[in-house]
Short mmCIF file of C-alpha atoms and ligand atoms in Angstrom, two decimals:
data_model
loop_
_atom_site.label_atom_id
_atom_site.label_comp_id
_atom_site.label_asym_id
_atom_site.label_seq_id
_atom_site.Cartn_x
_atom_site.Cartn_y
_atom_site.Cartn_z
CA MET A 11 0.00 0.00 0.00
CA ILE A 12 1.20 3.45 -0.83
CA ILE A 13 0.21 6.74 0.80
CA GLU A 14 -0.69 9.16 -1.98
CA LYS A 15 -0.81 12.34 0.04
CA ILE A 16 2.18 12.39 2.35
CA PRO A 17 1.54 14.81 5.22
CA GLU A 18 3.70 17.95 5.41
CA GLU A 19 5.37 16.77 8.63
CA PHE A 20 6.84 13.81 6.76
CA LYS A 21 7.74 15.88 3.70
CA ARG A 22 9.82 18.20 5.86
CA ALA A 23 11.65 15.20 7.27
CA LEU A 24 12.28 13.57 3.89
CA PRO A 25 15.74 15.11 3.44
CA ILE A 26 16.80 13.28 6.59
CA LEU A 27 15.55 9.95 5.32
CA ASN A 28 17.26 10.60 2.00
CA THR A 29 20.55 11.60 3.59
CA LEU A 30 20.60 8.30 5.50
CA LYS A 31 19.75 6.39 2.35
CA ASP A 32 22.44 8.19 0.33
CA ALA A 33 24.94 7.13 2.96
CA GLY A 34 23.93 3.52 2.29
CA TYR A 35 21.59 2.87 5.21
CA GLU A 36 17.93 1.99 5.43
CA ALA A 37 15.60 4.55 6.95
CA TYR A 38 11.84 4.64 7.59
CA PHE A 39 9.17 6.58 9.35
CA VAL A 40 7.82 4.42 12.17
CA GLY A 41 5.48 4.33 15.13
CA GLY A 42 2.58 6.56 16.04
CA SER A 43 2.94 9.03 13.19
CA VAL A 44 2.49 6.32 10.56
CA ARG A 45 -0.51 4.89 12.43
CA ASP A 46 -2.11 8.32 12.83
CA THR A 47 -1.58 9.22 9.16
CA LEU A 48 -3.36 6.07 8.09
CA LEU A 49 -6.20 6.94 10.48
CA GLY A 50 -6.38 10.47 9.07
CA LEU A 51 -5.45 11.93 12.46
CA PRO A 52 -3.04 14.82 13.08
CA ILE A 53 0.49 13.63 13.80
CA HIS A 54 2.58 14.66 16.79
CA ASP A 55 6.16 13.67 16.32
CA VAL A 56 7.80 12.08 13.35
CA ASP A 57 10.00 9.19 14.46
CA ILE A 58 12.61 7.72 12.17
CA ALA A 59 14.17 4.27 12.41
CA THR A 60 17.38 3.39 10.61
CA SER A 61 19.91 0.65 10.13
CA ALA A 62 22.70 3.14 10.87
CA TYR A 63 24.21 2.83 14.34
CA PRO A 64 24.06 5.90 16.58
CA GLU A 65 27.72 6.75 15.98
CA GLU A 66 27.12 6.48 12.25
CA VAL A 67 24.11 8.79 12.47
CA LYS A 68 26.25 11.31 14.30
CA GLN A 69 28.89 11.17 11.58
CA ILE A 70 26.35 11.76 8.82
CA PHE A 71 24.62 14.82 10.32
CA ASN A 72 26.21 18.07 11.46
CA LYS A 73 23.88 18.95 14.27
CA THR A 74 22.92 16.14 16.60
CA VAL A 75 22.03 15.80 20.25
CA ASP A 76 22.43 12.60 22.26
CA THR A 77 18.88 12.46 23.59
CA GLY A 78 18.88 8.75 24.37
CA ILE A 79 21.98 7.34 22.84
CA GLU A 80 22.07 4.27 25.12
CA HIS A 81 18.71 3.29 23.59
CA GLY A 82 19.95 4.12 20.14
CA THR A 83 18.25 7.49 19.77
CA VAL A 84 19.99 10.54 18.38
CA MET A 85 18.19 13.80 17.74
CA VAL A 86 19.02 15.43 14.43
CA LEU A 87 18.41 19.16 14.15
CA ASP A 88 17.22 20.35 10.79
CA HIS A 89 15.85 23.81 9.94
CA GLY A 90 14.91 24.43 13.55
CA GLU A 91 13.20 21.10 13.97
CA GLY A 92 14.40 18.08 15.90
CA TYR A 93 13.94 14.53 14.65
CA GLU A 94 14.50 11.45 16.78
CA ILE A 95 16.43 8.89 14.81
CA THR A 96 16.54 5.49 16.44
CA THR A 97 18.70 2.62 15.32
CA PHE A 98 16.85 -0.64 14.56
CA ARG A 99 17.02 -2.58 17.79
CA THR A 100 15.80 -5.62 19.62
CA GLU A 101 15.20 -5.74 23.31
CA SER A 102 16.47 -9.24 23.90
CA THR A 103 17.67 -8.90 27.45
CA TYR A 104 14.99 -7.90 29.87
CA GLN A 105 15.55 -7.54 33.52
CA ASP A 106 12.64 -6.30 35.51
CA TYR A 107 9.82 -5.86 32.99
CA ARG A 108 10.79 -2.31 32.25
CA ARG A 109 12.30 -1.21 29.02
CA PRO A 110 15.85 -2.44 29.23
CA GLU A 111 18.82 -0.29 30.11
CA LYS A 112 20.80 -1.59 27.22
CA VAL A 113 19.47 -2.60 23.84
CA GLU A 114 20.92 -4.61 21.03
CA PHE A 115 21.25 -2.79 17.72
CA VAL A 116 20.38 -4.70 14.58
CA ARG A 117 20.52 -4.00 10.88
CA SER A 118 17.09 -5.33 9.94
CA LEU A 119 13.80 -3.47 9.99
CA GLN A 120 11.91 -6.69 10.59
CA GLU A 121 13.83 -7.38 13.80
CA ASP A 122 12.98 -3.89 14.95
CA LEU A 123 9.28 -4.03 14.12
CA LYS A 124 8.70 -7.41 15.67
CA ARG A 125 9.58 -6.17 19.14
CA ARG A 126 7.13 -3.29 19.01
CA ASP A 127 4.01 -3.39 21.14
CA LEU A 128 0.95 -3.43 18.90
CA THR A 129 0.40 -4.33 15.26
CA ILE A 130 -0.99 -0.86 14.58
CA ASN A 131 2.23 0.59 15.99
CA ALA A 132 4.50 -1.73 14.03
CA LEU A 133 3.98 -0.16 10.63
CA ALA A 134 6.76 1.61 8.77
CA MET A 135 6.67 3.99 5.82
CA ASP A 136 9.47 4.59 3.36
CA ALA A 137 10.43 7.81 1.56
CA ALA A 138 8.04 7.04 -1.30
CA GLY A 139 5.07 6.65 1.03
CA GLU A 140 5.04 2.85 0.75
CA ILE A 141 3.74 1.16 3.90
CA ILE A 142 5.72 -1.78 5.22
CA ASP A 143 3.29 -4.00 7.04
CA LEU A 144 4.90 -7.18 8.33
CA PHE A 145 2.37 -8.00 11.08
CA ASP A 146 -0.99 -7.23 9.47
CA GLY A 147 -1.25 -3.88 11.17
CA LEU A 148 -3.20 -2.51 8.21
CA THR A 149 -5.92 -5.12 8.65
CA ASP A 150 -6.11 -4.37 12.36
CA LEU A 151 -6.34 -0.66 11.64
CA LYS A 152 -9.17 -1.31 9.23
CA MET A 153 -10.94 -3.74 11.54
CA LYS A 154 -10.23 -1.49 14.55
CA VAL A 155 -8.42 -4.12 16.57
CA ILE A 156 -5.82 -3.76 19.30
CA ARG A 157 -3.47 -6.72 18.99
CA ALA A 158 0.01 -7.31 20.31
CA VAL A 159 2.75 -8.10 17.80
CA GLY A 160 3.56 -11.83 17.86
CA ASP A 161 3.24 -13.44 21.29
CA PRO A 162 1.49 -10.97 23.60
CA ASN A 163 3.02 -12.56 26.70
CA GLU A 164 6.48 -11.81 25.38
CA ARG A 165 5.59 -8.24 24.49
CA PHE A 166 4.14 -7.56 27.94
CA ASN A 167 7.07 -9.19 29.69
CA GLU A 168 9.42 -6.97 27.75
CA ASP A 169 7.65 -3.85 28.97
CA ALA A 170 4.67 -4.16 31.29
CA LEU A 171 3.51 -0.63 30.49
CA ARG A 172 2.39 -1.99 27.13
CA MET A 173 -0.63 -3.52 28.87
CA MET A 174 -1.80 -0.06 29.85
CA ARG A 175 -0.98 1.18 26.37
CA ALA A 176 -3.13 -1.54 24.81
CA VAL A 177 -6.14 -0.54 26.93
CA ARG A 178 -5.40 3.15 26.39
CA PHE A 179 -5.27 2.87 22.58
CA GLY A 180 -8.52 0.90 22.72
CA SER A 181 -10.20 3.85 24.41
CA GLN A 182 -8.37 6.55 22.49
CA LEU A 183 -9.19 5.13 19.06
CA ASP A 184 -12.32 3.21 20.03
CA PHE A 185 -10.83 -0.10 18.91
CA LYS A 186 -11.74 -3.55 20.21
CA MET A 187 -9.17 -5.73 21.94
CA ASP A 188 -8.13 -9.03 20.41
CA SER A 189 -8.98 -11.84 22.85
CA GLU A 190 -5.49 -13.35 23.05
CA THR A 191 -4.05 -9.94 23.82
CA PHE A 192 -6.74 -9.42 26.44
CA MET A 193 -6.00 -12.75 28.10
CA ALA A 194 -2.30 -12.05 28.16
CA ILE A 195 -2.92 -8.76 29.94
CA LYS A 196 -5.08 -10.50 32.52
CA LYS A 197 -2.34 -13.04 33.06
CA ASN A 198 0.46 -10.49 33.37
CA ALA A 199 -1.39 -7.59 35.01
CA HIS A 200 0.69 -7.93 38.20
CA LEU A 201 3.79 -6.92 36.25
CA LEU A 202 2.41 -3.38 36.23
CA GLU A 203 3.73 -3.15 39.79
CA LYS A 204 7.20 -2.82 38.35
CA ILE A 205 6.32 0.26 36.33
CA ALA A 206 6.91 3.82 37.49
CA ILE A 207 3.64 5.53 38.39
CA GLU A 208 4.52 8.50 36.17
CA ARG A 209 4.36 6.27 33.10
CA ILE A 210 1.13 4.59 34.20
CA HIS A 211 -0.36 8.02 34.81
CA VAL A 212 0.25 9.15 31.23
CA GLU A 213 -1.62 6.11 29.90
CA TRP A 214 -4.44 6.36 32.46
CA VAL A 215 -5.16 9.97 31.55
CA LYS A 216 -5.04 9.25 27.81
CA LEU A 217 -7.46 6.38 28.46
CA LEU A 218 -9.90 8.66 30.29
CA LEU A 219 -9.65 11.35 27.61
CA GLY A 220 -10.18 8.84 24.83
CA LYS A 221 -13.16 8.33 22.52
CA ASN A 222 -14.45 5.36 24.48
CA PRO A 223 -13.44 5.72 28.13
CA ASN A 224 -16.26 3.37 29.20
CA GLN A 225 -14.66 0.54 27.29
CA GLY A 226 -11.18 1.53 28.49
CA ILE A 227 -12.21 1.48 32.15
CA LYS A 228 -14.09 -1.78 31.66
CA GLU A 229 -10.97 -3.42 30.23
CA PHE A 230 -8.82 -1.84 32.91
CA LEU A 231 -11.06 -3.61 35.44
CA GLU A 232 -11.59 -6.92 33.66
CA THR A 233 -7.89 -7.39 33.08
CA ASN A 234 -7.19 -6.59 36.75
CA LEU A 235 -4.83 -3.77 35.86
CA TYR A 236 -6.70 -1.61 38.38
CA LYS A 237 -5.42 -3.80 41.21
CA TYR A 238 -1.91 -2.54 40.55
CA SER A 239 -2.82 1.14 40.32
CA PRO A 240 -2.47 3.19 43.51
CA LYS A 241 -5.61 3.60 45.63
CA PHE A 242 -7.79 1.94 43.01
CA GLU A 243 -7.49 -1.61 44.30
CA ASN A 244 -10.43 -1.30 46.73
CA LYS A 245 -12.63 0.69 44.40
CA LEU A 246 -13.94 -1.96 42.03
CA SER A 247 -17.63 -1.12 42.40
CA GLU A 248 -17.02 2.63 42.10
CA LEU A 249 -14.92 2.10 38.97
CA LYS A 250 -17.52 -0.27 37.53
CA ASP A 251 -20.10 2.39 38.08
CA ILE A 252 -18.03 4.86 36.05
CA ALA A 253 -17.58 2.31 33.27
CA THR A 254 -21.34 2.04 32.83
CA MET A 255 -22.09 5.77 32.86
CA SER A 256 -23.64 7.15 29.71
CA HIS A 257 -22.33 10.20 27.86
CA LEU A 258 -18.96 9.94 29.53
CA ILE A 259 -16.77 12.55 27.84
CA ILE A 260 -13.76 13.80 29.76
CA PRO A 261 -12.19 16.86 28.16
CA ASP A 262 -8.99 17.35 30.14
CA GLU A 263 -6.73 16.17 32.90
CA TYR A 264 -8.24 18.49 35.53
CA VAL A 265 -11.72 17.20 34.89
CA ALA A 266 -10.36 13.64 34.81
CA TRP A 267 -8.85 13.80 38.28
CA THR A 268 -11.67 15.82 39.83
CA PHE A 269 -14.18 13.33 38.47
CA ILE A 270 -12.20 10.25 39.48
CA SER A 271 -11.46 11.58 42.98
CA TYR A 272 -15.12 12.40 43.47
CA LYS A 273 -16.46 9.11 42.18
CA LEU A 274 -14.00 7.06 44.18
CA GLY A 275 -14.95 8.92 47.34
CA TYR A 276 -11.69 10.84 47.71
CA VAL A 277 -13.51 14.12 48.16
CA THR A 278 -11.89 15.96 51.06
CA SER A 279 -8.65 17.78 50.35
CA ASN A 280 -6.89 15.36 52.62
CA GLU A 281 -8.18 12.25 50.83
CA SER A 282 -7.84 13.59 47.30
CA GLY A 283 -4.39 14.92 48.16
CA LYS A 284 -3.28 11.45 49.26
CA LEU A 285 -4.61 9.91 46.04
CA MET A 286 -2.99 12.45 43.77
CA LYS A 287 0.33 12.41 45.61
CA GLU A 288 0.50 8.65 45.19
CA TRP A 289 -0.02 9.22 41.47
CA LYS A 290 2.71 11.85 41.64
CA LEU A 291 0.64 14.61 40.11
CA SER A 292 1.98 18.15 40.03
CA ASN A 293 1.19 20.51 42.90
CA GLU A 294 -0.57 22.79 40.46
CA LEU A 295 -2.90 20.01 39.35
CA ILE A 296 -3.52 18.85 42.92
CA LYS A 297 -4.45 22.35 44.02
CA HIS A 298 -6.79 22.88 41.08
CA VAL A 299 -8.54 19.56 41.70
CA GLN A 300 -8.90 20.16 45.44
CA THR A 301 -10.45 23.56 44.76
CA ALA A 302 -12.73 22.10 42.10
CA LEU A 303 -13.84 19.29 44.44
CA LYS A 304 -14.99 21.83 47.03
CA CYS A 305 -17.01 23.59 44.32
CA VAL A 306 -18.56 20.32 43.14
CA GLU A 307 -19.91 19.77 46.64
CA LYS A 308 -21.28 23.30 46.75
CA ILE A 309 -22.87 23.05 43.32
CA LYS A 310 -24.49 19.83 44.46
CA ARG A 311 -25.93 21.53 47.53
CA GLN A 312 -26.87 24.55 45.39
CA ASN A 313 -24.83 26.60 47.76
CA LEU A 314 -22.16 28.27 45.64
CA GLN A 315 -21.61 31.71 47.20
CA ILE A 316 -19.91 34.88 45.98
CA ASP A 317 -16.95 34.14 48.17
CA ASP A 318 -16.63 30.63 46.64
CA TYR A 319 -16.44 32.16 43.17
CA TYR A 320 -13.76 34.54 44.36
CA GLN A 321 -11.73 31.94 46.29
CA ALA A 322 -11.87 29.29 43.56
CA GLY A 323 -11.23 31.32 40.43
CA LEU A 324 -12.83 30.68 37.05
CA SER A 325 -10.80 27.74 35.86
CA PRO A 326 -11.45 25.36 38.80
CA LEU A 327 -15.08 26.53 38.79
CA LYS A 328 -15.42 25.45 35.19
CA THR A 329 -13.78 22.13 35.98
CA ALA A 330 -16.20 21.65 38.87
CA ASN A 331 -19.21 22.39 36.72
CA ILE A 332 -18.15 19.96 34.00
CA VAL A 333 -17.81 17.29 36.68
CA ALA A 334 -21.13 18.32 38.22
CA LYS A 335 -22.76 17.92 34.82
CA LEU A 336 -21.24 14.46 34.41
CA LEU A 337 -22.80 13.65 37.77
CA GLY A 338 -26.13 15.09 36.74
CA PHE A 339 -26.33 18.29 38.79
CA GLY A 340 -24.38 20.90 36.86
CA ILE A 341 -25.50 24.49 36.49
CA ASP A 342 -25.78 26.68 33.43
CA ASP A 343 -22.31 27.60 32.09
CA ALA A 344 -23.36 31.11 31.10
CA LEU A 345 -24.73 31.69 34.58
CA LEU A 346 -21.54 30.42 36.19
CA GLU A 347 -19.44 32.67 34.03
CA SER A 348 -21.60 35.74 34.48
CA GLN A 349 -21.64 35.27 38.26
CA TYR A 350 -17.89 35.10 38.18
CA ASN A 351 -17.54 38.12 35.91
CA ALA A 352 -19.82 40.10 38.21
CA LEU A 353 -17.28 39.86 41.03
CA PRO A 354 -16.11 43.39 41.94
CA ILE A 355 -12.54 42.13 42.02
CA LYS A 356 -11.05 38.84 40.89
CA ASP A 357 -7.85 39.01 42.86
CA LYS A 358 -6.41 40.66 45.96
CA ALA A 359 -3.99 42.57 43.76
CA GLU A 360 -6.94 44.50 42.32
CA LEU A 361 -7.73 46.00 45.72
CA LYS A 362 -7.06 49.74 45.53
CA ILE A 363 -5.10 49.58 48.73
CA ASN A 364 -2.25 47.57 50.21
CA GLY A 365 -0.28 47.17 53.42
CA GLY A 366 2.14 49.93 52.51
CA ILE A 367 -0.57 52.54 52.02
CA LEU A 368 -2.31 51.56 55.25
CA ILE A 369 0.90 51.82 57.26
CA LYS A 370 1.49 55.31 55.93
CA LYS A 371 -2.05 56.67 56.17
CA LEU A 372 -3.18 55.03 59.41
CA ASN A 373 0.10 55.05 61.19
CA ILE A 374 -0.13 51.38 62.13
CA LYS A 375 2.68 48.83 62.22
CA PRO A 376 3.11 45.78 60.04
CA GLY A 377 1.80 42.69 61.80
CA PRO A 378 -1.31 40.58 62.39
CA GLN A 379 -3.59 43.58 62.86
CA LEU A 380 -2.71 44.90 59.44
CA GLY A 381 -3.29 41.51 57.87
CA LYS A 382 -6.67 41.26 59.53
CA ILE A 383 -7.72 44.68 58.29
CA LEU A 384 -6.69 43.91 54.74
CA LYS A 385 -8.63 40.63 54.82
CA GLU A 386 -11.71 42.41 56.07
CA LEU A 387 -11.45 45.07 53.36
CA GLU A 388 -11.03 42.41 50.71
CA LYS A 389 -14.08 40.54 51.98
CA GLU A 390 -16.23 43.67 52.03
CA VAL A 391 -15.22 44.61 48.49
CA VAL A 392 -15.84 41.09 47.18
CA GLN A 393 -19.26 41.00 48.83
CA GLY A 394 -20.10 44.30 47.16
CA ASN A 395 -20.52 46.10 50.50
CA LEU A 396 -17.68 48.49 49.90
CA LYS A 397 -16.62 50.33 46.74
CA ASN A 398 -13.11 49.58 45.64
CA ASN A 399 -11.50 53.02 45.80
CA GLU A 400 -8.70 54.22 48.02
CA GLY A 401 -10.70 56.84 49.91
CA ASN A 402 -13.45 54.39 50.82
CA LEU A 403 -11.02 51.71 51.81
CA ILE A 404 -8.98 53.99 54.07
CA LYS A 405 -12.13 55.23 55.78
CA LYS A 406 -13.29 51.69 56.44
CA ALA A 407 -9.82 50.77 57.66
CA GLN A 408 -9.91 53.70 60.10
CA ASP A 409 -13.25 52.45 61.46
CA LEU A 410 -11.80 48.99 61.87
CA VAL A 411 -8.76 50.30 63.72
CA SER A 412 -10.87 52.35 66.12
CA THR A 413 -13.27 49.46 66.88
CA ASP A 414 -10.26 47.18 67.33
CA ASN A 415 -8.57 49.44 69.86
N1 CTP B 19 6.19 0.55 25.51
C1 CTP B 19 6.35 0.82 24.22
C2 CTP B 19 6.35 2.15 23.77
C3 CTP B 19 6.51 2.38 22.42
N2 CTP B 19 6.69 1.37 21.55
C4 CTP B 19 6.93 1.63 20.11
O1 CTP B 19 7.45 2.95 19.95
C5 CTP B 19 6.57 3.75 19.14
C6 CTP B 19 6.58 5.19 19.62
O2 CTP B 19 6.22 5.25 21.00
P1 CTP B 19 5.35 6.41 21.63
O3 CTP B 19 5.67 7.71 21.04
O4 CTP B 19 5.42 6.23 23.10
O5 CTP B 19 3.83 6.00 21.26
P2 CTP B 19 3.03 6.27 19.95
O6 CTP B 19 2.60 4.95 19.41
O7 CTP B 19 3.77 7.18 19.05
O8 CTP B 19 1.72 6.95 20.50
P3 CTP B 19 1.47 8.49 20.90
O9 CTP B 19 0.55 9.01 19.86
O10 CTP B 19 0.82 8.40 22.23
O11 CTP B 19 2.80 9.16 20.94
C7 CTP B 19 5.24 3.04 19.24
O12 CTP B 19 4.42 3.34 18.13
C8 CTP B 19 5.65 1.59 19.27
O13 CTP B 19 6.01 1.13 17.99
C9 CTP B 19 6.69 0.06 22.01
O14 CTP B 19 6.83 -0.85 21.22
N3 CTP B 19 6.53 -0.20 23.34
MG1 MG B 20 4.67 9.06 19.65
#
């Protein structure tokens, strides 16, 4: 099969393929970009595989960076773009079910493709757009099937993360899982324990954000992968419940974690914090989700107050409302946004006064009293009880000082 319309991303990289070929080596586009082109999806990064060894690649190109030379990957810089060029390799020696530290370089494309995870990811494309399909990946793409290359047990023992990838691609592309591949995951699910949580996290989020998250979660449960995912092991019925929800569309990572925390009963900041720390999420994400969870509760109780809008900020509020809608009690988006926009100020920095001014005008010292006064002024402005101008604020502050003393 030949691709008639080669996407621009590949065209720009063609000189690199041709340079390798002119030097007497084989070179192909491989991996996700070939799969996504055949599916008519946008492509992310163009990966190149070659028979040239890393040292040979470095001799051929002027500008290279050793991005992962021990795995055979060299980055070639060309017209401001970076291309990962990876030497054909096998992963014959596996220690602890993670991708091996050292790989064996080979000169044959077939050897390289046969150790890749899924048939749909084991396609290669040459400079003319010809697809090299040694493992019936094209049929599986057409039939929408997730199938491991060769013996699934071997593939999953080489890298246990591939089990999560298989389920993730099923959800992402809305493909069905081949039964042998499914059984092999069930058999080897415990190997996921060896995998760094950061890598599992990437797959779990892609699964949730996929086209068919219901199916993805169902497979995640039926294969027992959930048992080896932090703080999920005792949540089978909650997860099952999610898998059977209708209209489950999860737009982003914030919604994903707010929704999951809520459904699994990790609702307080303490509980959700523990969950998300075990999954090693960023502090920024944790904070957003914790704020959103508080808002979900308030939306549910129809008790979202002006101060909640102000404290939360628009972005976590939106997250909360998307989750609330998934749960069946969301409010009107336009209303949410207009309530937020109606806030007299959105941030403390917008207050037309600060500690410095108060110290000068009121002759008070820095310290807890000052902090208290500023908080009170902020609250009054947010509530709409006090106009946000310096004169007003100083007058109110004077009143506060005199009642305080
Ligand atoms: N555990 C893994 C990870 C990757 N691969 C191979 O390396 C390619 C590139 O890997 P990666 O970029 O991680 O995945 P993609 O398939 O490109 O998917 P994505 O769109 O998520 O990048 C895959 O297509 C697959 O051939 C593999 O065999 N086993
Ligand atoms: Mg990729």
